Tab-separated table of C-alpha atoms and ligand atoms in Angstrom:
chain	number	residue	atom	x	y	z
A	36	MET	CA	-1.106	24.147	24.411
A	37	TRP	CA	-2.207	20.754	23.016
A	38	ASP	CA	-5.178	20.831	20.519
A	39	THR	CA	-6.294	17.555	21.416
A	40	LEU	CA	-5.866	15.102	23.916
A	41	TRP	CA	-7.375	11.450	24.143
A	42	LEU	CA	-7.810	9.947	27.180
A	43	ASN	CA	-8.966	6.604	28.584
A	44	ALA	CA	-7.411	4.569	25.286
A	45	ASN	CA	-4.994	1.804	24.745
A	46	VAL	CA	-2.447	2.776	22.454
A	47	ALA	CA	-0.867	0.387	19.828
A	48	THR	CA	2.101	2.690	19.090
A	49	MET	CA	3.876	0.073	16.950
A	50	VAL	CA	6.773	1.384	18.000
A	51	ALA	CA	9.612	-1.465	17.623
A	52	GLY	CA	11.187	-3.643	21.021
A	53	ARG	CA	8.634	-2.770	23.154
A	54	ALA	CA	5.611	-5.221	25.065
A	55	PRO	CA	3.982	-6.355	22.013
A	56	TYR	CA	2.483	-3.611	19.884
A	57	GLY	CA	4.570	-1.125	21.275
A	58	ALA	CA	1.270	-1.211	23.606
A	59	ILE	CA	0.523	1.309	26.307
A	60	ARG	CA	-2.724	0.673	28.037
A	61	ASN	CA	-4.831	3.057	29.517
A	62	GLY	CA	-2.155	5.372	27.859
A	63	ALA	CA	-3.048	9.248	26.839
A	64	LEU	CA	-2.264	10.769	23.306
A	65	SER	CA	-1.978	14.235	22.194
A	66	VAL	CA	-2.095	15.974	19.063
A	67	LYS	CA	-0.557	19.567	18.038
A	68	ASP	CA	-0.709	21.398	14.508
A	69	GLY	CA	-1.528	17.860	13.537
A	70	ARG	CA	0.872	15.894	14.596
A	71	ILE	CA	0.941	13.660	17.608
A	72	ALA	CA	2.543	15.706	20.466
A	73	TRP	CA	2.714	13.819	23.405
A	74	VAL	CA	1.868	9.950	23.542
A	75	GLY	CA	2.645	8.131	26.497
A	76	PRO	CA	1.073	6.309	30.272
A	77	ARG	CA	-1.979	8.671	31.416
A	78	GLU	CA	-0.109	9.324	34.558
A	79	ASP	CA	3.000	9.715	33.482
A	80	LEU	CA	1.103	12.729	32.046
A	81	PRO	CA	2.638	16.257	32.945
A	82	GLY	CA	0.276	17.672	34.131
A	83	ASP	CA	-3.395	18.338	34.920
A	84	PRO	CA	-4.916	17.484	31.430
A	85	LYS	CA	-7.740	20.535	31.421
A	86	ALA	CA	-4.705	22.233	31.839
A	87	LEU	CA	-2.564	20.896	28.871
A	88	ALA	CA	-4.494	20.778	25.977
A	89	ALA	CA	-7.812	23.324	24.741
A	90	ASP	CA	-9.905	19.942	23.792
A	91	ILE	CA	-10.324	16.639	25.954
A	92	ARG	CA	-11.708	13.369	24.503
A	93	TYR	CA	-12.210	9.711	26.255
A	94	ALA	CA	-11.760	7.211	23.982
A	95	ASP	CA	-13.226	4.775	26.251
A	96	ALA	CA	-10.731	2.273	26.788
A	97	GLU	CA	-10.881	1.698	22.979
A	98	TRP	CA	-7.774	0.658	21.075
A	99	ILE	CA	-5.433	3.579	18.996
A	100	THR	CA	-3.122	2.472	16.927
A	101	PRO	CA	-1.233	4.294	13.584
A	102	GLY	CA	-3.584	4.763	10.794
A	103	LEU	CA	-2.817	1.397	8.640
A	104	ILE	CA	-0.781	2.381	5.029
A	105	ASP	CA	-1.732	0.181	1.914
A	106	CYS	CA	1.842	0.161	0.565
A	107	HIS	CA	0.583	-1.616	-2.818
A	108	THR	CA	-1.960	-1.201	-4.524
A	109	HIS	CA	-3.746	-0.372	-8.342
A	110	LEU	CA	-7.275	0.546	-7.359
A	111	VAL	CA	-6.854	4.023	-10.048
A	112	PHE	CA	-8.465	1.629	-13.116
A	113	ALA	CA	-11.400	1.755	-15.435
A	114	GLY	CA	-13.532	-1.572	-15.683
A	115	ASN	CA	-13.512	-4.382	-13.742
A	116	ARG	CA	-12.323	-8.300	-14.853
A	117	ALA	CA	-15.135	-10.133	-13.673
A	118	ARG	CA	-15.139	-12.416	-16.691
A	119	GLU	CA	-11.988	-13.686	-16.438
A	120	PHE	CA	-12.772	-14.556	-12.915
A	121	GLU	CA	-15.379	-16.158	-14.619
A	122	LEU	CA	-12.873	-17.375	-16.785
A	123	ARG	CA	-10.422	-19.049	-14.236
A	124	LEU	CA	-13.019	-21.068	-12.396
A	125	ASN	CA	-13.383	-23.084	-15.372
A	126	GLY	CA	-9.841	-23.397	-15.440
A	127	ALA	CA	-7.492	-20.815	-17.596
A	128	SER	CA	-4.735	-19.696	-16.068
A	129	TYR	CA	-3.980	-16.114	-15.716
A	130	GLU	CA	-1.203	-16.434	-17.459
A	131	ASP	CA	-3.154	-18.044	-20.513
A	132	ILE	CA	-5.708	-15.234	-20.480
A	133	ALA	CA	-2.554	-12.330	-20.422
A	134	ARG	CA	-0.847	-14.476	-23.113
A	135	ALA	CA	-4.292	-13.666	-25.382
A	136	GLY	CA	-4.234	-10.332	-24.663
A	137	GLY	CA	-6.358	-10.042	-21.939
A	138	GLY	CA	-5.337	-9.462	-18.130
A	139	ILE	CA	-3.318	-6.668	-17.702
A	140	LEU	CA	-4.099	-5.226	-21.791
A	141	SER	CA	-7.581	-5.487	-20.765
A	142	THR	CA	-8.233	-3.125	-18.452
A	143	VAL	CA	-5.059	-1.147	-20.493
A	144	LYS	CA	-8.450	-0.726	-22.681
A	145	ALA	CA	-11.302	0.366	-20.787
A	146	THR	CA	-8.164	2.723	-18.977
A	147	ARG	CA	-7.524	4.523	-21.811
A	148	GLY	CA	-10.691	5.294	-22.398
A	149	ALA	CA	-11.570	6.737	-19.705
A	150	SER	CA	-10.689	10.952	-18.522
A	151	VAL	CA	-9.530	11.805	-15.106
A	152	GLU	CA	-12.631	12.776	-13.892
A	153	ALA	CA	-14.033	9.384	-15.194
A	154	LEU	CA	-11.131	7.733	-13.301
A	155	VAL	CA	-11.461	9.704	-10.363
A	156	ASP	CA	-15.332	8.389	-10.193
A	157	ALA	CA	-14.524	4.668	-10.880
A	158	SER	CA	-11.455	4.924	-7.813
A	159	ALA	CA	-13.263	6.644	-5.296
A	160	PRO	CA	-15.087	3.961	-3.893
A	161	ARG	CA	-12.186	1.517	-3.353
A	162	LEU	CA	-9.948	4.478	-2.051
A	163	LYS	CA	-13.281	5.051	0.629
A	164	ALA	CA	-14.252	1.268	1.390
A	165	LEU	CA	-9.708	1.651	2.364
A	166	MET	CA	-10.639	4.611	4.120
A	167	ARG	CA	-13.439	3.099	5.970
A	168	GLN	CA	-11.169	0.376	7.945
A	169	GLY	CA	-8.307	3.860	9.006
A	170	VAL	CA	-6.061	3.972	6.376
A	171	THR	CA	-4.791	7.254	5.676
A	172	THR	CA	-2.106	6.782	3.557
A	173	VAL	CA	-2.237	4.645	-0.113
A	174	GLU	CA	-0.242	4.278	-2.706
A	175	ILE	CA	-1.297	3.812	-6.188
A	176	LYS	CA	0.501	2.872	-9.347
A	177	SER	CA	-0.186	3.414	-12.743
A	178	GLY	CA	0.617	0.905	-15.516
A	179	TYR	CA	-2.806	0.378	-16.854
A	180	GLY	CA	-1.980	3.222	-19.880
A	181	LEU	CA	1.379	2.088	-21.168
A	182	ASP	CA	1.365	5.164	-23.771
A	183	LEU	CA	2.650	8.620	-21.980
A	184	GLU	CA	-1.127	10.280	-22.064
A	185	THR	CA	-2.753	7.783	-20.758
A	186	GLU	CA	0.095	7.095	-17.672
A	187	ARG	CA	-0.282	10.687	-17.053
A	188	ARG	CA	-4.197	11.271	-16.535
A	189	MET	CA	-3.642	7.969	-14.056
A	190	LEU	CA	-0.979	9.378	-11.767
A	191	ARG	CA	-2.966	12.747	-12.099
A	192	ALA	CA	-5.946	10.858	-11.119
A	193	ALA	CA	-4.639	10.003	-7.992
A	194	ARG	CA	-2.772	13.050	-6.929
A	195	ALA	CA	-6.275	14.050	-7.085
A	196	LEU	CA	-7.992	11.738	-5.041
A	197	GLU	CA	-6.377	12.797	-2.722
A	198	LYS	CA	-7.557	16.615	-2.874
A	199	VAL	CA	-11.056	15.021	-3.630
A	200	SER	CA	-10.553	13.426	-0.169
A	201	ARG	CA	-9.544	16.414	1.455
A	202	LEU	CA	-12.213	18.182	0.511
A	203	ASP	CA	-14.131	16.123	2.342
A	204	GLU	CA	-16.047	14.613	-0.768
A	205	LEU	CA	-15.399	11.255	0.479
A	206	GLY	CA	-16.867	12.261	3.940
A	207	GLU	CA	-13.880	10.928	5.957
A	208	HIS	CA	-11.619	13.742	6.301
A	209	GLY	CA	-8.364	13.891	4.421
A	210	VAL	CA	-5.399	10.720	2.946
A	211	ARG	CA	-1.832	10.777	1.344
A	212	VAL	CA	-1.999	9.281	-1.616
A	213	ARG	CA	1.883	8.214	-2.684
A	214	THR	CA	2.138	7.609	-6.750
A	215	THR	CA	4.250	4.942	-8.339
A	216	PHE	CA	4.933	4.923	-11.915
A	217	LEU	CA	4.644	1.372	-13.183
A	218	GLY	CA	5.753	2.122	-16.311
A	219	LEU	CA	6.981	-1.100	-17.309
A	220	HIS	CA	3.819	-3.355	-16.643
A	221	ALA	CA	3.580	-4.872	-19.794
A	222	LEU	CA	3.925	-4.414	-23.644
A	223	PRO	CA	1.002	-2.536	-25.336
A	224	PRO	CA	0.133	-4.384	-28.206
A	225	ASP	CA	1.292	-1.888	-30.541
A	226	TYR	CA	4.885	-3.024	-29.763
A	227	LYS	CA	4.667	-6.473	-30.250
A	228	ASP	CA	7.577	-7.359	-32.288
A	229	ARG	CA	9.761	-4.582	-30.324
A	230	ARG	CA	10.144	-5.045	-27.123
A	231	GLU	CA	12.932	-2.937	-27.107
A	232	ASP	CA	11.318	0.474	-28.009
A	233	TYR	CA	9.083	0.498	-25.649
A	234	VAL	CA	11.519	0.130	-23.398
A	235	ALA	CA	13.666	3.100	-24.376
A	236	LEU	CA	9.828	5.104	-25.136
A	237	VAL	CA	9.673	4.619	-20.779
A	238	CYS	CA	12.545	5.179	-19.617
A	239	GLU	CA	14.004	8.407	-22.563
A	240	GLU	CA	10.239	9.853	-22.723
A	241	MET	CA	7.626	8.702	-20.151
A	242	LEU	CA	9.389	8.476	-16.812
A	243	PRO	CA	11.527	11.936	-17.045
A	244	ALA	CA	7.934	13.740	-18.768
A	245	LEU	CA	6.122	12.305	-15.935
A	246	ALA	CA	8.752	12.877	-13.068
A	247	GLN	CA	9.201	16.403	-14.130
A	248	GLU	CA	5.801	17.442	-13.684
A	249	GLY	CA	5.899	16.263	-10.290
A	250	LEU	CA	3.837	12.951	-11.099
A	251	VAL	CA	5.920	10.399	-10.141
A	252	ASP	CA	7.055	9.588	-5.885
A	253	ALA	CA	8.285	5.810	-6.812
A	254	VAL	CA	8.705	3.361	-9.630
A	255	ASP	CA	7.932	0.112	-10.080
A	256	ALA	CA	8.230	-2.827	-12.444
A	257	PHE	CA	6.634	-6.463	-13.340
A	258	CYS	CA	9.469	-8.145	-13.869
A	259	GLU	CA	8.112	-11.880	-14.943
A	260	THR	CA	8.593	-13.968	-17.515
A	261	ILE	CA	4.600	-12.110	-19.121
A	262	GLY	CA	6.023	-9.065	-17.866
A	263	PHE	CA	9.795	-7.488	-18.055
A	264	THR	CA	13.086	-9.929	-18.067
A	265	PRO	CA	15.865	-8.624	-15.795
A	266	ALA	CA	17.674	-7.100	-18.616
A	267	GLU	CA	14.871	-4.501	-19.148
A	268	THR	CA	14.548	-4.103	-15.549
A	269	GLU	CA	17.299	-2.778	-15.015
A	270	ARG	CA	17.407	-0.687	-17.636
A	271	TYR	CA	14.718	0.937	-16.714
A	272	PHE	CA	15.963	1.142	-12.622
A	273	GLU	CA	19.155	3.103	-14.171
A	274	SER	CA	16.802	5.561	-15.862
A	275	ALA	CA	15.062	6.235	-12.145
A	276	GLN	CA	18.062	6.043	-10.572
A	277	ALA	CA	19.319	9.036	-12.813
A	278	LEU	CA	16.664	11.413	-11.976
A	279	GLY	CA	16.225	10.007	-8.293
A	280	LEU	CA	13.609	8.473	-7.969
A	281	PRO	CA	13.094	5.732	-5.447
A	282	ILE	CA	12.741	2.106	-6.541
A	283	LYS	CA	9.852	-0.503	-6.279
A	284	LEU	CA	9.701	-3.717	-7.888
A	285	HIS	CA	7.118	-6.942	-8.317
A	286	ALA	CA	9.665	-9.614	-7.633
A	287	GLU	CA	9.159	-13.253	-7.743
A	288	GLN	CA	5.103	-13.236	-8.145
A	289	LEU	CA	4.980	-16.261	-10.599
A	290	SER	CA	8.469	-17.417	-11.044
A	291	ASP	CA	11.966	-16.312	-9.838
A	292	GLN	CA	13.754	-14.282	-12.043
A	293	GLY	CA	16.487	-12.976	-8.924
A	294	GLY	CA	14.329	-9.672	-9.445
A	295	ALA	CA	14.511	-8.992	-5.845
A	296	ALA	CA	18.667	-9.047	-5.753
A	297	LEU	CA	18.246	-7.002	-8.195
A	298	ALA	CA	15.769	-4.323	-6.673
A	299	ALA	CA	18.621	-4.578	-4.136
A	300	ARG	CA	21.876	-4.035	-6.211
A	301	TYR	CA	19.485	-0.601	-6.959
A	302	LYS	CA	18.795	0.318	-3.118
A	303	ALA	CA	15.135	-0.516	-3.720
A	304	LEU	CA	12.744	0.391	-1.306
A	305	SER	CA	10.959	-2.841	-1.251
A	306	ALA	CA	10.201	-5.949	-3.575
A	307	ASP	CA	6.972	-6.777	-3.333
A	308	HIS	CA	4.364	-10.324	-3.575
A	309	LEU	CA	7.692	-12.750	-3.488
A	310	GLU	CA	6.354	-16.322	-3.481
A	311	HIS	CA	8.855	-17.700	-5.167
A	312	LEU	CA	12.137	-15.888	-3.871
A	313	SER	CA	15.446	-17.315	-3.644
A	314	ASP	CA	17.910	-17.615	-0.347
A	315	ALA	CA	19.857	-15.375	-2.523
A	316	GLY	CA	17.061	-12.424	-3.174
A	317	ILE	CA	16.464	-12.444	1.083
A	318	ALA	CA	20.250	-12.133	1.515
A	319	ALA	CA	20.640	-8.990	-0.661
A	320	MET	CA	17.041	-7.787	0.315
A	321	ALA	CA	18.667	-8.253	4.452
A	322	GLN	CA	21.636	-6.197	3.142
A	323	ALA	CA	20.383	-3.272	1.339
A	324	GLY	CA	17.379	-2.616	3.599
A	325	THR	CA	14.917	-3.342	0.858
A	326	ILE	CA	11.545	-4.054	2.442
A	327	ALA	CA	9.435	-7.271	2.031
A	328	VAL	CA	5.863	-6.655	0.754
A	329	LEU	CA	3.430	-9.497	1.020
A	330	LEU	CA	0.174	-9.841	-0.927
A	331	PRO	CA	-1.650	-12.618	0.599
A	332	GLY	CA	-4.851	-11.132	-1.976
A	333	ALA	CA	-3.604	-12.042	-5.303
A	334	PHE	CA	-2.071	-15.160	-3.463
A	335	TYR	CA	-5.773	-15.937	-2.588
A	336	ALA	CA	-6.882	-14.877	-5.608
A	337	LEU	CA	-5.331	-17.152	-8.452
A	338	ARG	CA	-5.115	-19.775	-5.856
A	339	GLU	CA	-1.448	-19.767	-5.860
A	340	THR	CA	0.072	-22.980	-3.205
A	341	LYS	CA	3.814	-21.462	-2.391
A	342	PRO	CA	3.660	-18.659	-0.104
A	343	PRO	CA	6.536	-16.640	0.413
A	344	PRO	CA	9.274	-17.681	2.582
A	345	VAL	CA	8.036	-16.113	5.523
A	346	GLU	CA	10.038	-17.967	8.251
A	347	GLU	CA	13.447	-17.455	6.709
A	348	LEU	CA	12.471	-13.622	6.020
A	349	ARG	CA	11.845	-13.018	9.616
A	350	ALA	CA	15.457	-14.851	10.352
A	351	ALA	CA	17.430	-12.409	7.861
A	352	GLY	CA	15.800	-9.780	9.142
A	353	VAL	CA	14.448	-8.397	6.843
A	354	PRO	CA	11.180	-5.683	7.374
A	355	ILE	CA	7.627	-7.767	6.102
A	356	ALA	CA	4.947	-5.197	5.168
A	357	VAL	CA	1.348	-6.480	3.653
A	358	ALA	CA	-0.322	-4.501	1.019
A	359	THR	CA	-3.842	-5.087	-0.542
A	360	ASP	CA	-2.694	-4.873	-4.140
A	361	CYS	CA	-6.123	-3.533	-4.863
A	362	ASN	CA	-6.258	-4.486	-8.907
A	363	PRO	CA	-8.941	-5.428	-11.061
A	364	GLY	CA	-7.258	-8.695	-11.841
A	365	THR	CA	-5.309	-10.813	-9.688
A	366	SER	CA	-6.406	-8.663	-5.766
A	367	PRO	CA	-9.693	-6.971	-6.211
A	368	LEU	CA	-9.472	-6.456	-3.213
A	369	ALA	CA	-10.624	-3.299	-1.026
A	370	SER	CA	-10.130	-4.272	2.597
A	371	PRO	CA	-7.234	-3.804	4.441
A	372	LEU	CA	-8.299	-5.613	7.522
A	373	LEU	CA	-9.121	-9.036	5.027
A	374	ALA	CA	-5.573	-8.480	3.944
A	375	MET	CA	-4.483	-8.773	7.239
A	376	ASN	CA	-6.566	-11.931	7.749
A	377	LEU	CA	-5.098	-13.627	4.807
A	378	ALA	CA	-1.692	-13.093	5.707
A	379	CYS	CA	-2.154	-14.639	9.108
A	380	THR	CA	-4.027	-17.573	7.785
A	381	LEU	CA	-2.220	-17.947	3.979
A	382	PHE	CA	1.402	-16.965	5.212
A	383	ARG	CA	1.347	-17.513	8.242
A	384	LEU	CA	2.215	-14.256	9.970
A	385	THR	CA	0.988	-13.393	13.746
A	386	PRO	CA	-1.690	-10.939	14.362
A	387	GLU	CA	1.253	-8.512	15.704
A	388	GLU	CA	3.631	-8.447	12.412
A	389	ALA	CA	0.271	-8.389	9.857
A	390	LEU	CA	-0.194	-4.969	11.970
A	391	ALA	CA	3.373	-4.061	11.850
A	392	GLY	CA	3.010	-4.799	7.940
A	393	MET	CA	0.120	-2.396	7.540
A	394	THR	CA	1.927	0.491	9.749
A	395	ARG	CA	5.133	0.710	10.432
A	396	ASN	CA	6.782	-1.528	7.937
A	397	ALA	CA	4.249	-0.380	5.629
A	398	ALA	CA	5.755	3.611	6.310
A	399	LEU	CA	9.772	2.151	5.278
A	400	ALA	CA	8.509	0.508	2.546
A	401	LEU	CA	6.616	3.878	0.822
A	402	GLY	CA	10.183	5.992	2.197
A	403	LEU	CA	7.824	7.576	5.187
A	404	GLY	CA	8.802	6.072	8.393
A	405	HIS	CA	10.552	9.337	9.937
A	406	GLU	CA	6.667	10.321	9.459
A	407	ILE	CA	3.904	8.477	9.953
A	408	GLY	CA	3.576	4.011	10.894
A	409	THR	CA	3.986	4.612	14.780
A	410	LEU	CA	2.328	6.959	17.200
A	411	GLU	CA	5.259	8.601	18.524
A	412	ALA	CA	5.802	12.522	19.415
A	413	GLY	CA	6.998	14.172	16.402
A	414	LYS	CA	5.090	11.965	13.598
A	415	ALA	CA	2.023	12.825	12.062
A	416	ALA	CA	-0.998	12.835	14.001
A	417	ASP	CA	-2.969	9.860	11.355
A	418	LEU	CA	-4.577	8.073	13.821
A	419	ALA	CA	-7.284	5.193	13.779
A	420	PHE	CA	-9.451	4.245	16.770
A	421	TRP	CA	-10.747	0.701	17.315
A	422	ARG	CA	-13.830	-1.004	19.058
A	423	ILE	CA	-11.607	-3.814	19.755
A	424	ASP	CA	-10.297	-5.379	23.141
A	425	GLU	CA	-7.232	-6.804	21.977
A	426	PRO	CA	-5.469	-5.760	19.022
A	427	ALA	CA	-4.987	-9.647	17.880
A	428	GLU	CA	-8.734	-8.782	16.867
A	429	LEU	CA	-7.887	-6.549	13.778
A	430	ALA	CA	-6.270	-9.439	11.955
A	431	TYR	CA	-8.814	-12.301	13.260
A	432	TRP	CA	-12.044	-10.970	12.603
A	433	MET	CA	-13.319	-11.291	8.824
A	434	GLY	CA	-15.698	-8.861	7.181
A	435	ALA	CA	-16.570	-6.625	10.559
A	436	ASP	CA	-17.257	-3.559	11.481
A	437	LEU	CA	-14.736	-2.461	14.005
A	438	LEU	CA	-13.415	1.371	13.097
A	439	GLU	CA	-14.665	3.881	15.350
A	440	ASP	CA	-13.364	6.921	14.156
A	441	ARG	CA	-10.142	7.589	11.977
A	442	ALA	CA	-8.090	10.803	12.427
A	443	PHE	CA	-5.950	12.642	9.510
A	444	ALA	CA	-3.098	15.420	10.819
A	445	GLY	CA	-4.909	15.017	13.597
A	446	ARG	CA	-8.524	15.663	12.739
A	447	THR	CA	-11.541	13.092	13.659
A	448	ALA	CA	-14.036	12.009	10.691
A	449	TRP	CA	-16.991	11.495	12.843
A	450	ALA	CA	-17.085	10.927	16.435
A	451	SER	CA	-16.304	14.703	17.500
B	746	DI6	N1	1.043	-7.835	-10.764
B	746	DI6	C1	-0.207	-7.990	-10.070
B	746	DI6	O1	-0.729	-8.631	-9.194
B	746	DI6	C2	-1.155	-6.518	-10.589
B	746	DI6	N2	0.122	-6.366	-11.557
B	746	DI6	C3	1.130	-7.184	-11.402
B	746	DI6	O2	2.220	-6.903	-12.214
B	746	DI6	C4	-1.598	-8.040	-11.486
B	746	DI6	C5	-2.472	-6.704	-12.146
B	746	DI6	C6	-3.277	-6.705	-13.019
B	746	DI6	O3	-3.466	-8.526	-13.172
B	746	DI6	O4	-4.352	-6.903	-13.868
B	747	FE	FE1	0.841	-5.090	-7.722
């Protein structure tokens, strides 16, 4: 007997290769022990609903989608960078500010002064905002500590946020958090003339220690002229590979460093940003199965003009994910739906691609394609229920309140 059965639902399964959105109109979806037990057209239900499920609910012709997956965020940090927003509006560039010791390093200063509890308190409202728009899985990067103690506190805060939300302190009943160690994000000022020492510290001490403590689900680096070179990045990837950790990379955001091809050589889960991605990078990603994570919030906030090569990514068959990049510097964006809208308006994704980018392909970018991202029997019952008539509305509205409810492991937050 199933635990719960939803009837009268339009279900956007997001399974590829079926109808648009993998849609099933007048569908049914059941849950058993936190997993999807059955999904299909209501008329195909294998019996009388009352005999099939303990609890029958009516979705009133709403749409059910997979819970949204925000696969690239830096949402744990202290302070904010509104002052730099003003500087940029007055003409300073992101790189100018970074070179003058602001940018990432100003958030590092604030974050180094914060306890785990303070980081949880500062970050919980951002996580809650994502959850209020249907997010059931979120990736959170470290990278504002740049020393072992602070990176550890950031990763602990990320893990703690998962527990806090499971305990319903956020009032939303659960979210899955995946942590990423972003050891090579910026060079700490005290290593200004000792780049190699910092890279060695990250590779030989910080990463092994944090991995051993179970705090690292994947690694990431900022491969950029104002970040780390491809050679430094490669050394870090070697260390990650030796520890069996999956790899992600901030690549080709501000310039073409060949980062995506480098990441692909290490069978990276994803290469992210990609505005300056070359044809060679695309080919390497296609061959390695590396997901392209597009971050239109950063493109928008930095008023960039060169969009990522979406048409070429499509032609090469590289799956595209979309994420908020929620961070205090380049993407103060805590709305997955607005990220989808920006991906359509600025990058010309279709609304269906944008939703696939926040569900199916985002799951792949986290190495969780077997567990979440589509509505199929056996996967986790992480669901979003929407007050919409058609799924394209999710990417179409800006700032609307569309979420009726969300379920994490089959348990709904609000509606009974
Ligand atoms: N690229 C980004 O967009 C963020 N980090 C990165 O490597 C920005 C982080 C920040 O400016 O605080
Ligand atoms: Fe980022």
